[in-house]
Amino acid sequence: MSEDPDFGIPGYMRTPPPTNIRGREVCMLARDWDDFGQAVAETWPQARYYVERDYVNDTESWQHGPEPPPVQFFPTLGDACRYPYRARFRVIVFDPDWQPQHRKTRSVWAKVDWYWRLSPPPHPAVWIEPGGYIRDRPVPHPDTGEMAFYLTPKDKAQLALAARFFRLFEKFAAGRKGLVRVRLPGYEVTAPVAKGSPFWCGYHAIEWAREDPKRVLFCTHGVFGTRPTGDVLPLTKPTPGKKSRRTGG
């Protein structure tokens, strides 16, 4: 535990170490996180999982007593992702010897002057905002999540671990194959999801969308969404004398 007399940047070192971030925007349901989490546990049995509290909305995190709040570790990533929705991040720590450390952080809210905040783990580590909560408006859709892999630049071992991590993840989610963008509320197809897109849909989320033609993934401001192909309109209206350009499956 440490106390920064100037309080510095909330929760972090004043001068953070050099960092590369490799990320994905994700649309995953609980079953997707369970399946992927099981694969992560089998691949990296030393990995540990904890929840980074939402320091703004979770009043229990504003503790400012003599001792910092305990850190709860979870047996799998799926268990951590099922933690109450108000918790913001789920963190994967690859270093089995890392011990949680808290620091006093100046509060920007009027309710308390300062609070304990958990310092980040060493690189490499993965920060996940799972999303997945089903919303009914403006159309049925899961909340979008995100995943960010933090590593030290030019560290070959960490770069290799990150590459292996995302290769594993891509066995449980699709980046573009079989997916198209649609315009709401009419669900007209605008374009296939482009190559190199940072948006990845879990396979269980895709099946969830297939069950109802009104469901979308990656709902954007109620104007656009993503749908599986095979049950959507053509990309363009047929032109007399020409074949219509249809989506791939």
PDB file of C-alpha atoms in Angstrom:
ATOM      1  CA  MET A   1       0.000   0.000   0.000  1.00  0.00           C
ATOM      2  CA  SER A   2       1.289   3.453  -0.848  1.00  0.00           C
ATOM      3  CA  GLU A   3       0.200   7.024  -0.410  1.00  0.00           C
ATOM      4  CA  ASP A   4       1.069   9.620  -3.015  1.00  0.00           C
ATOM      5  CA  PRO A   5       1.384  12.942  -1.155  1.00  0.00           C
ATOM      6  CA  ASP A   6       0.278  14.767  -4.291  1.00  0.00           C
ATOM      7  CA  PHE A   7      -2.261  12.047  -5.112  1.00  0.00           C
ATOM      8  CA  GLY A   8      -1.153  12.227  -8.753  1.00  0.00           C
ATOM      9  CA  ILE A   9      -3.290  10.607 -11.437  1.00  0.00           C
ATOM     10  CA  PRO A  10      -6.168   8.749  -9.737  1.00  0.00           C
ATOM     11  CA  GLY A  11      -5.259   5.115  -9.250  1.00  0.00           C
ATOM     12  CA  TYR A  12      -2.161   5.133 -11.411  1.00  0.00           C
ATOM     13  CA  MET A  13       1.503   5.990 -11.269  1.00  0.00           C
ATOM     14  CA  ARG A  14       2.266   9.617 -12.079  1.00  0.00           C
ATOM     15  CA  THR A  15       4.595   8.523 -14.905  1.00  0.00           C
ATOM     16  CA  PRO A  16       3.186   5.264 -16.298  1.00  0.00           C
ATOM     17  CA  PRO A  17       5.557   2.839 -18.027  1.00  0.00           C
ATOM     18  CA  PRO A  18       5.623   2.696 -21.848  1.00  0.00           C
ATOM     19  CA  THR A  19       2.596   0.774 -23.013  1.00  0.00           C
ATOM     20  CA  ASN A  20       1.220  -0.739 -26.195  1.00  0.00           C
ATOM     21  CA  ILE A  21      -2.499  -1.448 -26.254  1.00  0.00           C
ATOM     22  CA  ARG A  22      -4.075  -3.985 -28.576  1.00  0.00           C
ATOM     23  CA  GLY A  23      -7.838  -3.924 -28.411  1.00  0.00           C
ATOM     24  CA  ARG A  24     -11.146  -5.179 -29.733  1.00  0.00           C
ATOM     25  CA  GLU A  25     -14.685  -3.867 -29.515  1.00  0.00           C
ATOM     26  CA  VAL A  26     -16.757  -6.924 -28.617  1.00  0.00           C
ATOM     27  CA  CYS A  27     -20.372  -8.041 -28.570  1.00  0.00           C
ATOM     28  CA  MET A  28     -20.374 -11.129 -26.362  1.00  0.00           C
ATOM     29  CA  LEU A  29     -22.946 -12.898 -24.223  1.00  0.00           C
ATOM     30  CA  ALA A  30     -22.238 -14.707 -20.949  1.00  0.00           C
ATOM     31  CA  ARG A  31     -21.930 -18.038 -22.770  1.00  0.00           C
ATOM     32  CA  ASP A  32     -19.282 -16.542 -25.056  1.00  0.00           C
ATOM     33  CA  TRP A  33     -17.228 -15.403 -22.047  1.00  0.00           C
ATOM     34  CA  ASP A  34     -17.667 -18.813 -20.404  1.00  0.00           C
ATOM     35  CA  ASP A  35     -16.364 -20.656 -23.464  1.00  0.00           C
ATOM     36  CA  PHE A  36     -13.494 -18.268 -24.086  1.00  0.00           C
ATOM     37  CA  GLY A  37     -12.667 -18.109 -20.381  1.00  0.00           C
ATOM     38  CA  GLN A  38     -12.384 -21.884 -20.195  1.00  0.00           C
ATOM     39  CA  ALA A  39      -9.922 -21.849 -23.096  1.00  0.00           C
ATOM     40  CA  VAL A  40      -7.888 -19.095 -21.424  1.00  0.00           C
ATOM     41  CA  ALA A  41      -7.730 -21.111 -18.185  1.00  0.00           C
ATOM     42  CA  GLU A  42      -6.514 -24.184 -20.055  1.00  0.00           C
ATOM     43  CA  THR A  43      -3.909 -22.214 -22.010  1.00  0.00           C
ATOM     44  CA  TRP A  44      -2.623 -20.119 -19.088  1.00  0.00           C
ATOM     45  CA  PRO A  45      -3.388 -22.030 -15.877  1.00  0.00           C
ATOM     46  CA  GLN A  46      -1.360 -19.493 -13.859  1.00  0.00           C
ATOM     47  CA  ALA A  47      -3.611 -16.579 -14.882  1.00  0.00           C
ATOM     48  CA  ARG A  48      -5.811 -14.864 -12.303  1.00  0.00           C
ATOM     49  CA  TYR A  49      -8.950 -12.795 -12.653  1.00  0.00           C
ATOM     50  CA  TYR A  50     -10.325  -9.919 -10.610  1.00  0.00           C
ATOM     51  CA  VAL A  51     -12.809  -7.077 -10.942  1.00  0.00           C
ATOM     52  CA  GLU A  52     -11.772  -3.440 -11.187  1.00  0.00           C
ATOM     53  CA  ARG A  53     -14.476  -1.596  -9.289  1.00  0.00           C
ATOM     54  CA  ASP A  54     -16.488   1.259 -10.745  1.00  0.00           C
ATOM     55  CA  TYR A  55     -15.167   4.026  -8.532  1.00  0.00           C
ATOM     56  CA  VAL A  56     -17.773   6.514  -9.734  1.00  0.00           C
ATOM     57  CA  ASN A  57     -20.961   4.492  -9.328  1.00  0.00           C
ATOM     58  CA  ASP A  58     -20.034   1.880  -6.727  1.00  0.00           C
ATOM     59  CA  THR A  59     -20.172   3.703  -3.398  1.00  0.00           C
ATOM     60  CA  GLU A  60     -18.637   0.714  -1.611  1.00  0.00           C
ATOM     61  CA  SER A  61     -15.400   1.544  -3.457  1.00  0.00           C
ATOM     62  CA  TRP A  62     -15.185   4.931  -1.749  1.00  0.00           C
ATOM     63  CA  GLN A  63     -13.874   3.316   1.408  1.00  0.00           C
ATOM     64  CA  HIS A  64     -11.407   5.550   3.184  1.00  0.00           C
ATOM     65  CA  GLY A  65     -10.744   3.625   6.363  1.00  0.00           C
ATOM     66  CA  PRO A  66      -7.343   2.614   7.728  1.00  0.00           C
ATOM     67  CA  GLU A  67      -7.227  -0.520   5.557  1.00  0.00           C
ATOM     68  CA  PRO A  68      -8.016  -0.832   1.827  1.00  0.00           C
ATOM     69  CA  PRO A  69     -10.877  -3.062   0.650  1.00  0.00           C
ATOM     70  CA  PRO A  70     -10.011  -6.707  -0.129  1.00  0.00           C
ATOM     71  CA  VAL A  71      -9.513  -7.877  -3.709  1.00  0.00           C
ATOM     72  CA  GLN A  72     -11.608 -10.857  -4.774  1.00  0.00           C
ATOM     73  CA  PHE A  73     -10.108 -13.240  -7.311  1.00  0.00           C
ATOM     74  CA  PHE A  74     -12.365 -15.429  -9.441  1.00  0.00           C
ATOM     75  CA  PRO A  75     -11.716 -19.008 -10.606  1.00  0.00           C
ATOM     76  CA  THR A  76     -12.421 -18.217 -14.287  1.00  0.00           C
ATOM     77  CA  LEU A  77     -12.879 -15.258 -16.596  1.00  0.00           C
ATOM     78  CA  GLY A  78     -16.524 -16.243 -17.063  1.00  0.00           C
ATOM     79  CA  ASP A  79     -17.104 -15.984 -13.305  1.00  0.00           C
ATOM     80  CA  ALA A  80     -15.523 -12.535 -13.241  1.00  0.00           C
ATOM     81  CA  CYS A  81     -17.654 -11.400 -16.181  1.00  0.00           C
ATOM     82  CA  ARG A  82     -20.828 -12.439 -14.326  1.00  0.00           C
ATOM     83  CA  TYR A  83     -19.956 -10.120 -11.452  1.00  0.00           C
ATOM     84  CA  PRO A  84     -22.620  -7.385 -10.994  1.00  0.00           C
ATOM     85  CA  TYR A  85     -22.964  -5.199 -14.058  1.00  0.00           C
ATOM     86  CA  ARG A  86     -21.977  -1.951 -12.326  1.00  0.00           C
ATOM     87  CA  ALA A  87     -18.390  -3.203 -12.017  1.00  0.00           C
ATOM     88  CA  ARG A  88     -16.585  -1.764 -14.995  1.00  0.00           C
ATOM     89  CA  PHE A  89     -13.527  -3.877 -15.822  1.00  0.00           C
ATOM     90  CA  ARG A  90     -12.538  -7.517 -15.448  1.00  0.00           C
ATOM     91  CA  VAL A  91      -8.785  -7.954 -15.438  1.00  0.00           C
ATOM     92  CA  ILE A  92      -6.638 -10.932 -16.445  1.00  0.00           C
ATOM     93  CA  VAL A  93      -3.254 -11.004 -14.714  1.00  0.00           C
ATOM     94  CA  PHE A  94      -0.659 -13.388 -16.149  1.00  0.00           C
ATOM     95  CA  ASP A  95       1.917 -12.938 -13.370  1.00  0.00           C
ATOM     96  CA  PRO A  96       1.062 -15.542 -10.673  1.00  0.00           C
ATOM     97  CA  ASP A  97       3.229 -13.755  -8.094  1.00  0.00           C
ATOM     98  CA  TRP A  98       1.582 -10.334  -8.399  1.00  0.00           C
ATOM     99  CA  GLN A  99       0.033  -9.085  -5.179  1.00  0.00           C
ATOM    100  CA  PRO A 100      -2.666  -6.385  -5.178  1.00  0.00           C
ATOM    101  CA  GLN A 101      -1.571  -2.992  -3.895  1.00  0.00           C
ATOM    102  CA  HIS A 102      -3.793  -0.032  -3.081  1.00  0.00           C
ATOM    103  CA  ARG A 103      -3.003   3.637  -2.948  1.00  0.00           C
ATOM    104  CA  LYS A 104      -4.797   6.663  -1.601  1.00  0.00           C
ATOM    105  CA  THR A 105      -6.361   8.693  -4.376  1.00  0.00           C
ATOM    106  CA  ARG A 106      -7.777  12.190  -4.196  1.00  0.00           C
ATOM    107  CA  SER A 107     -11.517  12.215  -4.819  1.00  0.00           C
ATOM    108  CA  VAL A 108     -13.121  14.404  -7.452  1.00  0.00           C
ATOM    109  CA  TRP A 109     -16.505  13.950  -5.788  1.00  0.00           C
ATOM    110  CA  ALA A 110     -17.820  15.911  -2.839  1.00  0.00           C
ATOM    111  CA  LYS A 111     -18.861  12.836  -0.836  1.00  0.00           C
ATOM    112  CA  VAL A 112     -15.320  11.931   0.249  1.00  0.00           C
ATOM    113  CA  ASP A 113     -11.901  13.614   0.183  1.00  0.00           C
ATOM    114  CA  TRP A 114      -9.997  10.513  -0.850  1.00  0.00           C
ATOM    115  CA  TYR A 115     -10.426   6.745  -1.259  1.00  0.00           C
ATOM    116  CA  TRP A 116      -8.400   3.579  -1.724  1.00  0.00           C
ATOM    117  CA  ARG A 117      -7.824   2.579  -5.331  1.00  0.00           C
ATOM    118  CA  LEU A 118      -6.148  -0.547  -6.651  1.00  0.00           C
ATOM    119  CA  SER A 119      -2.928   0.053  -8.580  1.00  0.00           C
ATOM    120  CA  PRO A 120      -2.777  -1.675 -11.967  1.00  0.00           C
ATOM    121  CA  PRO A 121      -0.993  -5.020 -12.371  1.00  0.00           C
ATOM    122  CA  PRO A 122       2.269  -5.375 -14.318  1.00  0.00           C
ATOM    123  CA  HIS A 123       2.357  -5.984 -18.050  1.00  0.00           C
ATOM    124  CA  PRO A 124       1.083  -8.056 -19.680  1.00  0.00           C
ATOM    125  CA  ALA A 125      -2.530  -7.778 -18.527  1.00  0.00           C
ATOM    126  CA  VAL A 126      -5.936  -7.707 -20.186  1.00  0.00           C
ATOM    127  CA  TRP A 127      -8.725  -5.292 -19.264  1.00  0.00           C
ATOM    128  CA  ILE A 128     -12.217  -6.339 -20.297  1.00  0.00           C
ATOM    129  CA  GLU A 129     -15.503  -4.476 -20.197  1.00  0.00           C
ATOM    130  CA  PRO A 130     -17.771  -7.428 -21.036  1.00  0.00           C
ATOM    131  CA  GLY A 131     -21.038  -5.684 -21.948  1.00  0.00           C
ATOM    132  CA  GLY A 132     -23.675  -8.189 -23.059  1.00  0.00           C
ATOM    133  CA  TYR A 133     -26.590  -6.776 -21.072  1.00  0.00           C
ATOM    134  CA  ILE A 134     -29.681  -7.067 -23.315  1.00  0.00           C
ATOM    135  CA  ARG A 135     -31.449  -3.798 -24.078  1.00  0.00           C
ATOM    136  CA  ASP A 136     -34.914  -3.623 -25.619  1.00  0.00           C
ATOM    137  CA  ARG A 137     -34.754  -0.110 -27.061  1.00  0.00           C
ATOM    138  CA  PRO A 138     -34.561   1.179 -29.695  1.00  0.00           C
ATOM    139  CA  VAL A 139     -34.333  -2.445 -30.894  1.00  0.00           C
ATOM    140  CA  PRO A 140     -33.229  -5.575 -29.008  1.00  0.00           C
ATOM    141  CA  HIS A 141     -29.430  -5.540 -28.720  1.00  0.00           C
ATOM    142  CA  PRO A 142     -26.657  -6.456 -26.248  1.00  0.00           C
ATOM    143  CA  ASP A 143     -24.494  -3.714 -24.784  1.00  0.00           C
ATOM    144  CA  THR A 144     -21.149  -3.397 -26.531  1.00  0.00           C
ATOM    145  CA  GLY A 145     -18.022  -4.315 -24.582  1.00  0.00           C
ATOM    146  CA  GLU A 146     -14.311  -3.892 -25.112  1.00  0.00           C
ATOM    147  CA  MET A 147     -11.098  -5.777 -24.541  1.00  0.00           C
ATOM    148  CA  ALA A 148      -7.634  -4.193 -24.277  1.00  0.00           C
ATOM    149  CA  PHE A 149      -4.334  -6.060 -23.993  1.00  0.00           C
ATOM    150  CA  TYR A 150      -1.635  -3.982 -22.261  1.00  0.00           C
ATOM    151  CA  LEU A 151       1.989  -4.882 -22.928  1.00  0.00           C
ATOM    152  CA  THR A 152       5.468  -3.385 -22.904  1.00  0.00           C
ATOM    153  CA  PRO A 153       6.665  -2.202 -26.339  1.00  0.00           C
ATOM    154  CA  LYS A 154       9.327  -4.336 -28.043  1.00  0.00           C
ATOM    155  CA  ASP A 155       9.045  -7.070 -25.402  1.00  0.00           C
ATOM    156  CA  LYS A 156       9.121 -10.167 -27.618  1.00  0.00           C
ATOM    157  CA  ALA A 157       7.694 -12.511 -24.991  1.00  0.00           C
ATOM    158  CA  GLN A 158       4.759 -10.208 -24.305  1.00  0.00           C
ATOM    159  CA  LEU A 159       4.162  -9.629 -28.012  1.00  0.00           C
ATOM    160  CA  ALA A 160       4.068 -13.386 -28.574  1.00  0.00           C
ATOM    161  CA  LEU A 161       1.678 -13.859 -25.660  1.00  0.00           C
ATOM    162  CA  ALA A 162      -0.653 -11.147 -27.017  1.00  0.00           C
ATOM    163  CA  ALA A 163      -0.641 -12.723 -30.481  1.00  0.00           C
ATOM    164  CA  ARG A 164      -1.460 -16.130 -28.991  1.00  0.00           C
ATOM    165  CA  PHE A 165      -4.204 -14.596 -26.839  1.00  0.00           C
ATOM    166  CA  PHE A 166      -5.981 -13.007 -29.810  1.00  0.00           C
ATOM    167  CA  ARG A 167      -5.592 -16.131 -31.963  1.00  0.00           C
ATOM    168  CA  LEU A 168      -7.371 -18.005 -29.200  1.00  0.00           C
ATOM    169  CA  PHE A 169     -10.063 -15.326 -28.910  1.00  0.00           C
ATOM    170  CA  GLU A 170     -10.763 -15.489 -32.631  1.00  0.00           C
ATOM    171  CA  LYS A 171     -11.872 -19.103 -32.224  1.00  0.00           C
ATOM    172  CA  PHE A 172     -14.842 -17.842 -30.209  1.00  0.00           C
ATOM    173  CA  ALA A 173     -15.846 -14.739 -32.160  1.00  0.00           C
ATOM    174  CA  ALA A 174     -16.233 -13.507 -35.743  1.00  0.00           C
ATOM    175  CA  GLY A 175     -14.733 -10.266 -36.985  1.00  0.00           C
ATOM    176  CA  ARG A 176     -16.496  -9.966 -40.337  1.00  0.00           C
ATOM    177  CA  LYS A 177     -17.331 -13.323 -41.954  1.00  0.00           C
ATOM    178  CA  GLY A 178     -21.073 -13.755 -42.272  1.00  0.00           C
ATOM    179  CA  LEU A 179     -21.831 -10.298 -40.866  1.00  0.00           C
ATOM    180  CA  VAL A 180     -23.341  -7.195 -42.475  1.00  0.00           C
ATOM    181  CA  ARG A 181     -24.168  -3.678 -41.356  1.00  0.00           C
ATOM    182  CA  VAL A 182     -27.854  -2.681 -41.411  1.00  0.00           C
ATOM    183  CA  ARG A 183     -29.633   0.659 -41.184  1.00  0.00           C
ATOM    184  CA  LEU A 184     -32.385   0.994 -38.597  1.00  0.00           C
ATOM    185  CA  PRO A 185     -35.336   0.966 -38.257  1.00  0.00           C
ATOM    186  CA  GLY A 186     -35.856  -0.729 -41.635  1.00  0.00           C
ATOM    187  CA  TYR A 187     -32.933  -3.201 -41.315  1.00  0.00           C
ATOM    188  CA  GLU A 188     -31.725  -2.446 -44.849  1.00  0.00           C
ATOM    189  CA  VAL A 189     -28.247  -3.816 -45.476  1.00  0.00           C
ATOM    190  CA  THR A 190     -25.670  -1.090 -46.122  1.00  0.00           C
ATOM    191  CA  ALA A 191     -22.407  -3.068 -46.485  1.00  0.00           C
ATOM    192  CA  PRO A 192     -20.556  -6.175 -45.317  1.00  0.00           C
ATOM    193  CA  VAL A 193     -18.431  -5.724 -42.212  1.00  0.00           C
ATOM    194  CA  ALA A 194     -15.073  -4.591 -43.590  1.00  0.00           C
ATOM    195  CA  LYS A 195     -11.829  -6.533 -43.378  1.00  0.00           C
ATOM    196  CA  GLY A 196      -9.742  -5.397 -40.435  1.00  0.00           C
ATOM    197  CA  SER A 197     -12.761  -4.281 -38.439  1.00  0.00           C
ATOM    198  CA  PRO A 198     -12.104  -3.961 -34.677  1.00  0.00           C
ATOM    199  CA  PHE A 199     -15.656  -5.189 -33.973  1.00  0.00           C
ATOM    200  CA  TRP A 200     -15.941  -8.852 -32.981  1.00  0.00           C
ATOM    201  CA  CYS A 201     -19.159 -10.783 -32.306  1.00  0.00           C
ATOM    202  CA  GLY A 202     -19.233 -13.877 -30.109  1.00  0.00           C
ATOM    203  CA  TYR A 203     -20.743 -16.948 -31.760  1.00  0.00           C
ATOM    204  CA  HIS A 204     -23.437 -17.240 -29.095  1.00  0.00           C
ATOM    205  CA  ALA A 205     -24.307 -13.583 -29.670  1.00  0.00           C
ATOM    206  CA  ILE A 206     -24.582 -14.267 -33.403  1.00  0.00           C
ATOM    207  CA  GLU A 207     -26.939 -17.177 -32.772  1.00  0.00           C
ATOM    208  CA  TRP A 208     -28.972 -14.969 -30.436  1.00  0.00           C
ATOM    209  CA  ALA A 209     -29.368 -12.462 -33.262  1.00  0.00           C
ATOM    210  CA  ARG A 210     -30.384 -15.196 -35.719  1.00  0.00           C
ATOM    211  CA  GLU A 211     -33.301 -16.180 -33.484  1.00  0.00           C
ATOM    212  CA  ASP A 212     -35.152 -12.918 -34.191  1.00  0.00           C
ATOM    213  CA  PRO A 213     -34.825 -10.728 -37.324  1.00  0.00           C
ATOM    214  CA  LYS A 214     -35.321  -7.614 -35.180  1.00  0.00           C
ATOM    215  CA  ARG A 215     -32.234  -8.230 -33.052  1.00  0.00           C
ATOM    216  CA  VAL A 216     -28.956  -6.522 -33.854  1.00  0.00           C
ATOM    217  CA  LEU A 217     -25.401  -6.530 -32.565  1.00  0.00           C
ATOM    218  CA  PHE A 218     -23.289  -3.371 -32.170  1.00  0.00           C
ATOM    219  CA  CYS A 219     -26.284  -1.041 -32.117  1.00  0.00           C
ATOM    220  CA  THR A 220     -24.931   2.452 -32.878  1.00  0.00           C
ATOM    221  CA  HIS A 221     -27.070   5.363 -31.682  1.00  0.00           C
ATOM    222  CA  GLY A 222     -30.173   3.480 -32.766  1.00  0.00           C
ATOM    223  CA  VAL A 223     -29.226   4.150 -36.409  1.00  0.00           C
ATOM    224  CA  PHE A 224     -27.009   1.217 -37.423  1.00  0.00           C
ATOM    225  CA  GLY A 225     -26.454  -2.341 -36.281  1.00  0.00           C
ATOM    226  CA  THR A 226     -24.807  -5.621 -37.286  1.00  0.00           C
ATOM    227  CA  ARG A 227     -26.741  -8.704 -38.415  1.00  0.00           C
ATOM    228  CA  PRO A 228     -25.778 -12.246 -39.464  1.00  0.00           C
ATOM    229  CA  THR A 229     -26.185 -12.910 -43.187  1.00  0.00           C
ATOM    230  CA  GLY A 230     -28.535 -15.492 -44.605  1.00  0.00           C
ATOM    231  CA  ASP A 231     -31.689 -13.834 -43.284  1.00  0.00           C
ATOM    232  CA  VAL A 232     -31.228 -10.258 -44.473  1.00  0.00           C
ATOM    233  CA  LEU A 233     -31.977  -8.216 -47.582  1.00  0.00           C
ATOM    234  CA  PRO A 234     -29.579  -7.928 -50.532  1.00  0.00           C
ATOM    235  CA  LEU A 235     -26.819  -5.363 -50.343  1.00  0.00           C
ATOM    236  CA  THR A 236     -28.328  -3.569 -53.374  1.00  0.00           C
ATOM    237  CA  LYS A 237     -31.632  -3.754 -55.194  1.00  0.00           C
ATOM    238  CA  PRO A 238     -31.597  -6.017 -58.293  1.00  0.00           C
ATOM    239  CA  THR A 239     -30.860  -4.208 -61.549  1.00  0.00           C
ATOM    240  CA  PRO A 240     -32.696  -5.445 -64.682  1.00  0.00           C
ATOM    241  CA  GLY A 241     -30.410  -7.638 -66.720  1.00  0.00           C
ATOM    242  CA  LYS A 242     -27.846  -8.017 -63.925  1.00  0.00           C
ATOM    243  CA  LYS A 243     -27.453 -10.374 -61.032  1.00  0.00           C
ATOM    244  CA  SER A 244     -28.011  -8.810 -57.630  1.00  0.00           C
ATOM    245  CA  ARG A 245     -24.994  -8.556 -55.384  1.00  0.00           C
ATOM    246  CA  ARG A 246     -25.851 -10.577 -52.310  1.00  0.00           C
ATOM    247  CA  THR A 247     -24.156 -11.000 -48.994  1.00  0.00           C
ATOM    248  CA  GLY A 248     -21.898 -13.921 -48.336  1.00  0.00           C
ATOM    249  CA  GLY A 249     -22.767 -16.531 -45.728  1.00  0.00           C
TER     250      GLY A 249
END
